[in-house]
Coordinates of C-alpha atoms in Angstrom, one line a residue:
M1 CA -15.0 -11.2 -28.3
S2 CA -14.0 -13.3 -31.5
P3 CA -12.7 -16.6 -31.1
R4 CA -9.3 -15.8 -32.5
R5 CA -9.0 -13.3 -29.7
W6 CA -9.3 -16.2 -27.0
W7 CA -6.9 -18.5 -28.7
P8 CA -3.7 -17.9 -26.4
R9 CA -5.9 -18.2 -23.5
R10 CA -7.3 -21.5 -24.7
W11 CA -3.6 -22.5 -25.2
W12 CA -2.3 -21.4 -22.1
L13 CA -5.4 -23.4 -20.5
R14 CA -4.3 -26.7 -22.3
R15 CA -0.6 -26.4 -21.2
T16 CA 0.6 -28.5 -17.9
L17 CA 0.4 -27.2 -14.4
R18 CA 4.0 -27.7 -14.2
F19 CA 4.7 -25.7 -17.7
R20 CA 2.5 -23.1 -16.4
I21 CA 4.0 -22.7 -12.9
T22 CA 7.6 -22.7 -14.4
V23 CA 6.8 -20.0 -17.0
V24 CA 5.1 -18.0 -14.5
A25 CA 8.1 -17.8 -12.1
T26 CA 10.7 -17.4 -14.9
G27 CA 8.7 -14.5 -16.1
V28 CA 8.5 -12.9 -12.9
A29 CA 12.2 -13.4 -11.8
L30 CA 13.2 -12.1 -15.5
M31 CA 11.1 -9.1 -15.2
C32 CA 12.5 -8.2 -11.7
L33 CA 16.0 -8.7 -12.6
L34 CA 15.4 -6.6 -15.8
A35 CA 14.2 -4.0 -13.6
F36 CA 17.2 -4.0 -11.4
T37 CA 19.1 -3.7 -14.7
L38 CA 17.7 -0.6 -15.7
L39 CA 18.3 1.0 -12.4
A40 CA 21.7 -0.2 -12.5
P41 CA 23.6 2.8 -14.1
R42 CA 22.3 5.0 -11.5
L43 CA 23.1 2.8 -8.8
I44 CA 26.8 2.4 -10.0
G45 CA 27.2 5.9 -11.0
A46 CA 25.7 6.6 -7.2
V47 CA 28.4 4.2 -5.8
Q48 CA 31.4 6.0 -8.0
V49 CA 30.4 9.6 -7.2
S50 CA 29.6 8.9 -3.4
A51 CA 33.4 7.4 -3.3
V52 CA 34.5 10.4 -5.2
D53 CA 32.7 12.7 -2.9
A54 CA 34.2 10.8 0.1
E55 CA 37.9 11.7 -1.3
L56 CA 37.3 15.4 -2.0
A57 CA 36.0 16.1 1.4
K58 CA 39.2 14.8 2.7
A59 CA 41.1 16.6 0.0
G60 CA 43.7 19.6 1.6
G61 CA 44.2 21.5 -1.8
T62 CA 41.1 23.5 -3.0
R63 CA 40.7 26.2 -6.1
V64 CA 39.7 29.7 -4.7
L65 CA 37.0 31.6 -7.2
D66 CA 35.1 35.0 -6.7
T67 CA 31.6 34.5 -6.7
A68 CA 31.3 35.1 -10.3
G69 CA 33.6 31.9 -10.8
N70 CA 37.1 33.4 -11.9
P71 CA 40.0 32.2 -10.4
L72 CA 41.9 34.0 -7.5
D73 CA 44.6 31.3 -6.7
G74 CA 46.4 32.1 -10.2
G75 CA 45.3 28.7 -11.7
P76 CA 43.9 27.9 -14.9
P77 CA 39.9 28.3 -15.5
T78 CA 38.1 25.7 -14.0
G79 CA 35.3 25.6 -17.1
L80 CA 32.5 25.7 -14.8
T81 CA 29.4 27.5 -15.9
P82 CA 27.5 29.8 -14.6
A83 CA 24.6 27.4 -13.5
D84 CA 27.2 25.1 -11.9
I85 CA 28.8 28.3 -9.8
R86 CA 25.3 29.2 -8.7
L87 CA 24.6 25.3 -7.5
L88 CA 28.3 25.4 -5.9
K89 CA 27.4 28.5 -3.8
S90 CA 24.1 27.2 -2.6
G91 CA 26.2 23.8 -1.2
E92 CA 25.2 21.3 -3.7
P93 CA 27.6 19.3 -5.9
V94 CA 28.0 19.5 -9.5
L95 CA 29.0 16.3 -11.9
R96 CA 30.1 17.5 -15.6
I97 CA 29.9 14.5 -18.1
D98 CA 32.7 14.7 -20.6
G99 CA 32.9 11.9 -23.0
D100 CA 33.3 8.5 -20.9
S101 CA 34.6 10.5 -17.9
A102 CA 33.0 12.7 -15.8
H103 CA 33.9 15.6 -13.7
R104 CA 33.1 16.2 -9.8
W105 CA 33.1 19.4 -7.9
I106 CA 32.0 20.1 -4.5
G107 CA 32.3 23.7 -3.1
R108 CA 31.7 26.2 0.0
V109 CA 31.7 29.9 0.4
E110 CA 34.2 31.6 2.5
F111 CA 34.4 35.1 4.0
T112 CA 37.7 36.8 3.8
P113 CA 38.5 39.1 7.1
D114 CA 37.3 41.8 5.5
G115 CA 34.0 40.3 4.8
T116 CA 34.5 39.3 0.9
P117 CA 32.8 36.0 -0.2
R118 CA 35.3 33.8 -1.8
L119 CA 34.1 30.3 -3.1
H120 CA 36.6 27.1 -2.5
V121 CA 35.8 24.2 -4.7
A122 CA 37.4 20.9 -5.0
G123 CA 37.1 18.8 -8.0
D124 CA 38.6 15.3 -9.3
T125 CA 37.8 13.4 -12.5
L126 CA 36.3 9.8 -12.6
V127 CA 37.9 8.2 -15.5
G128 CA 35.7 5.9 -17.4
Y129 CA 32.5 6.8 -15.7
Q130 CA 30.3 6.4 -18.7
G131 CA 31.9 3.0 -19.6
A132 CA 32.0 1.7 -16.3
N133 CA 28.0 2.1 -16.4
R134 CA 27.8 0.6 -19.7
L135 CA 29.9 -2.3 -18.8
G136 CA 28.1 -3.3 -15.9
T137 CA 24.7 -2.8 -17.2
R138 CA 25.7 -5.3 -20.1
W139 CA 26.9 -7.8 -17.0
L140 CA 23.8 -7.3 -15.0
L141 CA 22.1 -7.8 -17.7
L142 CA 23.6 -11.4 -18.6
A143 CA 23.3 -12.2 -15.3
A144 CA 19.3 -11.3 -15.3
V145 CA 19.1 -14.1 -18.1
L146 CA 21.1 -16.7 -16.6
V147 CA 19.5 -16.3 -12.9
A148 CA 16.1 -16.3 -14.7
G149 CA 17.0 -19.2 -16.5
L150 CA 18.3 -21.1 -13.5
V151 CA 15.2 -20.0 -11.5
G152 CA 13.0 -21.6 -14.6
I153 CA 15.0 -25.1 -14.0
A154 CA 14.8 -24.9 -10.4
T155 CA 11.1 -24.4 -10.5
W156 CA 10.5 -27.1 -13.3
F157 CA 12.5 -29.8 -10.9
A158 CA 10.9 -28.4 -7.9
V159 CA 7.2 -28.6 -9.4
R160 CA 8.1 -31.8 -10.9
T161 CA 9.0 -33.4 -7.8
S162 CA 6.0 -31.8 -5.5
L163 CA 3.6 -33.2 -7.9
R164 CA 5.2 -36.6 -8.0
P165 CA 3.2 -37.9 -5.1
V166 CA -0.1 -36.5 -6.6
E167 CA 0.4 -38.1 -9.8
R168 CA 1.1 -41.7 -7.8
M169 CA -2.1 -41.0 -5.8
R170 CA -4.1 -40.4 -9.3
V171 CA -2.6 -43.6 -10.3
A172 CA -3.5 -45.5 -7.3
A173 CA -7.2 -43.9 -7.2
G174 CA -7.6 -45.4 -10.8
E175 CA -6.3 -48.7 -9.9
L176 CA -8.2 -49.1 -6.4
P177 CA -10.7 -51.8 -6.3
R178 CA -14.1 -51.1 -4.8
G179 CA -13.9 -50.9 -1.1
Q180 CA -10.3 -50.2 -1.0
R181 CA -8.9 -46.7 0.0
L182 CA -6.0 -44.5 -0.7
P183 CA -3.1 -44.4 2.1
V184 CA -3.2 -41.2 4.2
P185 CA 0.2 -39.5 4.4
A186 CA 1.1 -38.8 8.1
A187 CA 2.7 -35.2 7.5
R188 CA -0.3 -32.6 8.0
D189 CA 0.0 -30.9 4.7
E190 CA -2.5 -30.3 1.4
L191 CA -1.4 -34.3 0.4
Q192 CA -3.1 -35.5 3.7
A193 CA -6.1 -33.2 3.0
L194 CA -6.3 -34.3 -1.0
A195 CA -6.1 -38.0 0.2
V196 CA -8.8 -37.7 2.6
A197 CA -10.9 -36.0 0.3
L198 CA -10.6 -38.7 -2.3
N199 CA -11.1 -41.5 0.3
G200 CA -14.7 -39.6 1.2
L201 CA -15.1 -39.6 -2.8
L202 CA -14.6 -43.3 -3.0
A203 CA -16.8 -43.8 -0.1
R204 CA -19.8 -42.1 -1.3
R205 CA -19.1 -43.7 -5.0
D206 CA -18.9 -47.4 -3.7
E207 CA -22.0 -46.2 -1.3
A208 CA -24.2 -44.8 -4.5
T209 CA -22.9 -48.4 -6.7
E210 CA -24.0 -50.3 -4.1
R211 CA -27.7 -48.7 -3.4
L212 CA -28.1 -48.5 -7.2
R213 CA -26.7 -52.5 -7.2
R214 CA -29.5 -53.1 -4.6
F215 CA -32.2 -50.7 -6.0
T216 CA -31.9 -52.4 -9.7
G217 CA -32.3 -55.8 -8.1
D218 CA -35.1 -55.1 -5.8
A219 CA -37.0 -53.2 -8.7
A220 CA -36.2 -55.8 -11.1
H221 CA -37.5 -58.6 -8.6
E222 CA -40.8 -56.3 -7.9
L223 CA -41.7 -55.6 -11.1
R224 CA -41.3 -59.3 -12.5
S225 CA -43.8 -60.4 -10.0
P226 CA -46.8 -58.7 -11.4
V227 CA -45.5 -59.0 -15.1
T228 CA -45.3 -62.8 -14.6
S229 CA -48.5 -63.1 -13.0
V230 CA -50.3 -61.0 -15.8
R231 CA -48.6 -63.0 -18.3
A232 CA -49.6 -66.2 -17.0
Q233 CA -53.1 -65.1 -16.2
A234 CA -53.4 -64.4 -20.1
E235 CA -52.0 -67.5 -21.3
V236 CA -54.6 -69.6 -19.3
A237 CA -57.1 -67.2 -20.6
V238 CA -56.1 -67.8 -24.3
A239 CA -55.8 -71.8 -23.5
H240 CA -59.2 -71.7 -22.0
P241 CA -61.3 -69.2 -23.9
D242 CA -64.5 -69.5 -21.3
P243 CA -66.5 -66.2 -21.3
D244 CA -67.0 -66.5 -17.6
F245 CA -63.7 -67.8 -16.7
S246 CA -62.1 -64.5 -19.4
I247 CA -64.0 -62.0 -17.3
E248 CA -62.6 -63.5 -14.1
V249 CA -59.3 -63.4 -15.6
L250 CA -59.3 -60.2 -16.8
E251 CA -60.5 -58.6 -13.4
S252 CA -57.3 -60.3 -12.0
V253 CA -55.1 -58.6 -14.8
V254 CA -56.8 -55.3 -14.5
E255 CA -55.8 -55.9 -10.5
E256 CA -52.1 -56.6 -11.5
S257 CA -51.7 -53.8 -14.2
I258 CA -52.7 -51.4 -11.4
R259 CA -50.4 -52.6 -9.0
L260 CA -47.7 -52.7 -11.5
S261 CA -48.8 -48.9 -12.4
E262 CA -48.2 -48.0 -8.6
L263 CA -44.8 -49.5 -8.5
V264 CA -43.7 -47.8 -11.5
D265 CA -44.8 -44.3 -10.3
A266 CA -43.0 -45.2 -6.9
L267 CA -40.1 -45.9 -8.9
L268 CA -40.2 -42.7 -11.1
I269 CA -40.9 -40.6 -7.9
L270 CA -37.8 -41.9 -6.1
A271 CA -35.8 -41.9 -9.4
R272 CA -36.5 -38.3 -9.5
A273 CA -35.7 -37.4 -6.0
D274 CA -32.4 -39.1 -6.2
T275 CA -31.4 -36.7 -8.6
G276 CA -30.8 -34.3 -5.9
E277 CA -33.4 -31.3 -7.1
L278 CA -35.0 -29.9 -4.5
P279 CA -38.1 -27.7 -5.1
R280 CA -38.4 -24.0 -3.6
A281 CA -40.0 -24.4 -0.2
E282 CA -43.1 -22.8 0.6
P283 CA -45.9 -22.4 3.3
V284 CA -48.0 -25.5 3.1
D285 CA -51.2 -25.9 5.4
L286 CA -50.6 -29.2 7.0
V287 CA -54.1 -29.5 8.2
L288 CA -55.5 -29.1 4.8
Q289 CA -53.4 -31.4 3.2
V290 CA -54.4 -33.9 6.0
Q291 CA -58.0 -33.3 5.1
A292 CA -57.6 -33.5 1.6
A293 CA -55.5 -36.9 1.8
V294 CA -58.6 -38.3 3.9
D295 CA -61.0 -37.3 0.9
R296 CA -58.6 -39.0 -1.2
L297 CA -58.5 -42.2 0.5
G298 CA -62.4 -42.6 -0.4
D299 CA -65.0 -45.4 0.8
T300 CA -63.3 -47.5 3.7
D301 CA -64.7 -49.7 6.2
L302 CA -62.0 -48.2 8.4
L303 CA -63.0 -45.4 11.1
V304 CA -60.6 -42.4 10.2
Q305 CA -60.4 -39.6 12.9
V306 CA -58.3 -36.6 12.3
A307 CA -57.4 -34.5 15.5
A308 CA -55.8 -31.0 14.7
P309 CA -56.0 -27.3 15.5
M310 CA -58.7 -24.9 13.9
S311 CA -56.2 -22.6 12.8
A312 CA -53.6 -23.4 10.0
C313 CA -50.6 -25.2 10.8
M314 CA -47.6 -23.8 7.9
I315 CA -44.9 -26.0 7.3
S316 CA -41.8 -25.2 5.1
A317 CA -41.8 -27.7 2.2
A318 CA -43.1 -28.2 -1.3
R319 CA -47.0 -28.8 -1.6
T320 CA -46.4 -32.0 -3.7
E321 CA -43.9 -33.3 -1.1
V322 CA -46.6 -32.9 1.6
E323 CA -49.2 -34.6 -0.6
L324 CA -47.2 -37.6 -1.2
V325 CA -45.8 -37.8 2.3
V326 CA -49.5 -37.9 3.9
D327 CA -50.8 -40.1 1.2
N328 CA -48.6 -42.7 1.8
L329 CA -48.8 -42.3 5.5
L330 CA -52.5 -42.8 5.2
R331 CA -52.5 -45.6 3.2
N332 CA -49.7 -47.6 4.8
A333 CA -52.0 -47.2 7.6
A334 CA -55.1 -48.2 5.7
R335 CA -53.0 -51.6 4.6
H336 CA -52.5 -52.6 8.2
A337 CA -55.3 -51.2 10.4
R338 CA -58.0 -53.3 11.3
T339 CA -60.6 -50.9 12.2
F340 CA -59.1 -47.5 13.5
I341 CA -57.0 -44.7 12.2
R342 CA -56.1 -41.2 13.6
L343 CA -54.3 -38.6 12.0
S344 CA -52.9 -36.2 14.7
V345 CA -51.4 -32.5 13.8
L346 CA -49.7 -30.9 16.7
P347 CA -47.8 -27.7 16.3
A348 CA -45.1 -26.2 18.2
A349 CA -42.8 -23.2 18.0
R350 CA -40.3 -24.7 15.6
E351 CA -41.7 -27.7 14.1
I352 CA -45.3 -29.1 13.3
R353 CA -45.5 -33.2 14.2
L354 CA -47.8 -35.4 12.2
V355 CA -48.7 -38.6 14.0
V356 CA -50.5 -41.3 12.4
D357 CA -51.8 -44.3 14.7
D358 CA -53.5 -47.6 13.7
D359 CA -54.8 -50.7 15.4
G360 CA -53.0 -53.0 13.3
H361 CA -50.7 -55.7 14.2
G362 CA -47.7 -52.8 14.7
I363 CA -44.0 -52.7 13.8
P364 CA -41.9 -55.1 15.8
E365 CA -39.1 -53.0 17.7
E366 CA -36.4 -54.5 15.6
H367 CA -37.9 -53.2 12.4
R368 CA -38.7 -49.7 13.2
E369 CA -35.4 -48.7 11.5
K370 CA -35.5 -50.5 8.8
V371 CA -39.0 -49.7 7.5
F372 CA -38.0 -46.6 6.0
D373 CA -35.4 -48.3 3.9
R374 CA -36.4 -49.0 0.1
F375 CA -37.8 -52.5 -0.5
Y376 CA -38.3 -53.6 3.3
R377 CA -41.3 -55.0 4.3
V378 CA -42.0 -56.8 7.6
E379 CA -44.2 -59.1 6.0
S380 CA -42.4 -62.6 4.8
D381 CA -44.9 -63.0 1.6
R382 CA -43.2 -60.2 -0.4
G383 CA -45.6 -60.9 -3.3
R384 CA -49.1 -60.4 -1.7
A385 CA -50.8 -57.4 -3.3
T386 CA -51.8 -56.1 0.5
G387 CA -48.1 -56.2 1.5
G388 CA -47.0 -53.3 -0.4
F389 CA -44.0 -52.8 -2.0
G390 CA -41.7 -51.1 0.5
L391 CA -41.5 -47.8 -1.3
G392 CA -44.0 -45.8 0.5
L393 CA -42.2 -45.4 3.3
A394 CA -38.7 -45.0 1.9
L395 CA -40.3 -42.3 0.1
V396 CA -41.7 -40.7 3.1
A397 CA -38.2 -40.6 4.8
H398 CA -36.5 -39.2 1.8
L399 CA -38.8 -36.3 1.5
V400 CA -39.2 -35.3 4.9
R401 CA -35.4 -35.6 5.6
R402 CA -34.4 -33.3 2.8
R403 CA -36.6 -30.7 4.3
R404 CA -34.8 -30.9 7.8
G405 CA -37.6 -33.0 9.3
T406 CA -37.5 -36.6 10.9
V407 CA -39.4 -39.5 10.7
R408 CA -39.8 -42.3 13.2
A409 CA -41.9 -45.5 13.8
G410 CA -43.3 -46.5 17.2
E411 CA -46.0 -48.4 19.0
S412 CA -49.6 -46.7 19.0
P413 CA -51.9 -46.8 22.4
E414 CA -54.2 -48.9 20.3
G415 CA -51.4 -51.2 20.1
G416 CA -51.1 -50.8 16.3
A417 CA -48.4 -48.9 14.5
R418 CA -47.7 -45.1 15.1
L419 CA -45.5 -42.9 12.4
E420 CA -44.5 -39.8 13.4
V421 CA -43.3 -37.1 11.0
R422 CA -41.7 -33.8 12.1
W423 CA -41.5 -30.7 9.8
P424 CA -39.8 -27.2 10.4
T425 CA -42.4 -24.4 11.0
Y426 CA -42.5 -22.0 8.1
R427 CA -40.9 -18.4 8.8

């Protein structure tokens, strides 16, 4: 459709809710009343005719006609047509319109003692029949317009009064300081449900704002450390242009640059994960992913064991997610283990577990829930390169939980840390 054809719709949608409800209510009331007004002449006429029929039925005097409609009682002609006579003989009443007035006839057939049929009819004039109908229609039309106007005014004030608490709630929501909530009405109505929904929205907003504030502050702190280190070492190398010392400084700069690159990559992955985009789940063989992660770990002095069934263990996730989870779990174990790491894949009917054990210093019980928070680390020396950034396990928890899986930290039989991930089995 051309834009011009849509302008009434756009105009209508730009009107206030109060205006639209009032127009609809007034229009519906007016149409119903106008429809009743169009039927009014028939209703008024039916009332008049019904009253006349009742009087004619009580009347004693009637005219006597033969079956052709000719008077037999010596009275004047009735003026009934042959069609009228046929209707009266069949027992149907007749209504004759004559200008503004009308004439009503009813009749019945009776037989004389010799068996001759006679038509006995009774009639009366409805004076002003048409005029009464027209006058009644005009008054009803006027009443319809007035009543529709009253409906519109009443609807306007009713909607205005009903929306006033919503307006007050809107103003209050806009002026609420952070952490405050809207008062919830005591009545169990739509306004209470709206207040509860808005309070939930405000709670999520405050939570997201606080999370963003913490994330930004921690990210700035983490980025500042390697950047400051690189700058300081570069300034030292410039101030002391010794070739041997410069090579040592450059090696340290490369190490800090790699650490900075890893931090930026982790931050980008978390930022993309926070957008809420969820890749389509597919069957992923966890056993193959564990073997591939061990191969990607490369040369290490640690003993890495894999305990997994020979058959495939399919989980419901995205392959890239599983790679990130297994890589982060393995690198975390390698960072803290002394000599030994074991990865166990344990299939079950509805879920598959991945258990990563190491023989390091372990995770104290009071920290086992918090290690999955972003930028949280058990070490006090947050600047150490071996201490990580506190993002790996946070990323693991986020990727697993959004696939309806679970993560938890515990104690390994070897005395170190145990990290356990559970994914739903692909069906």
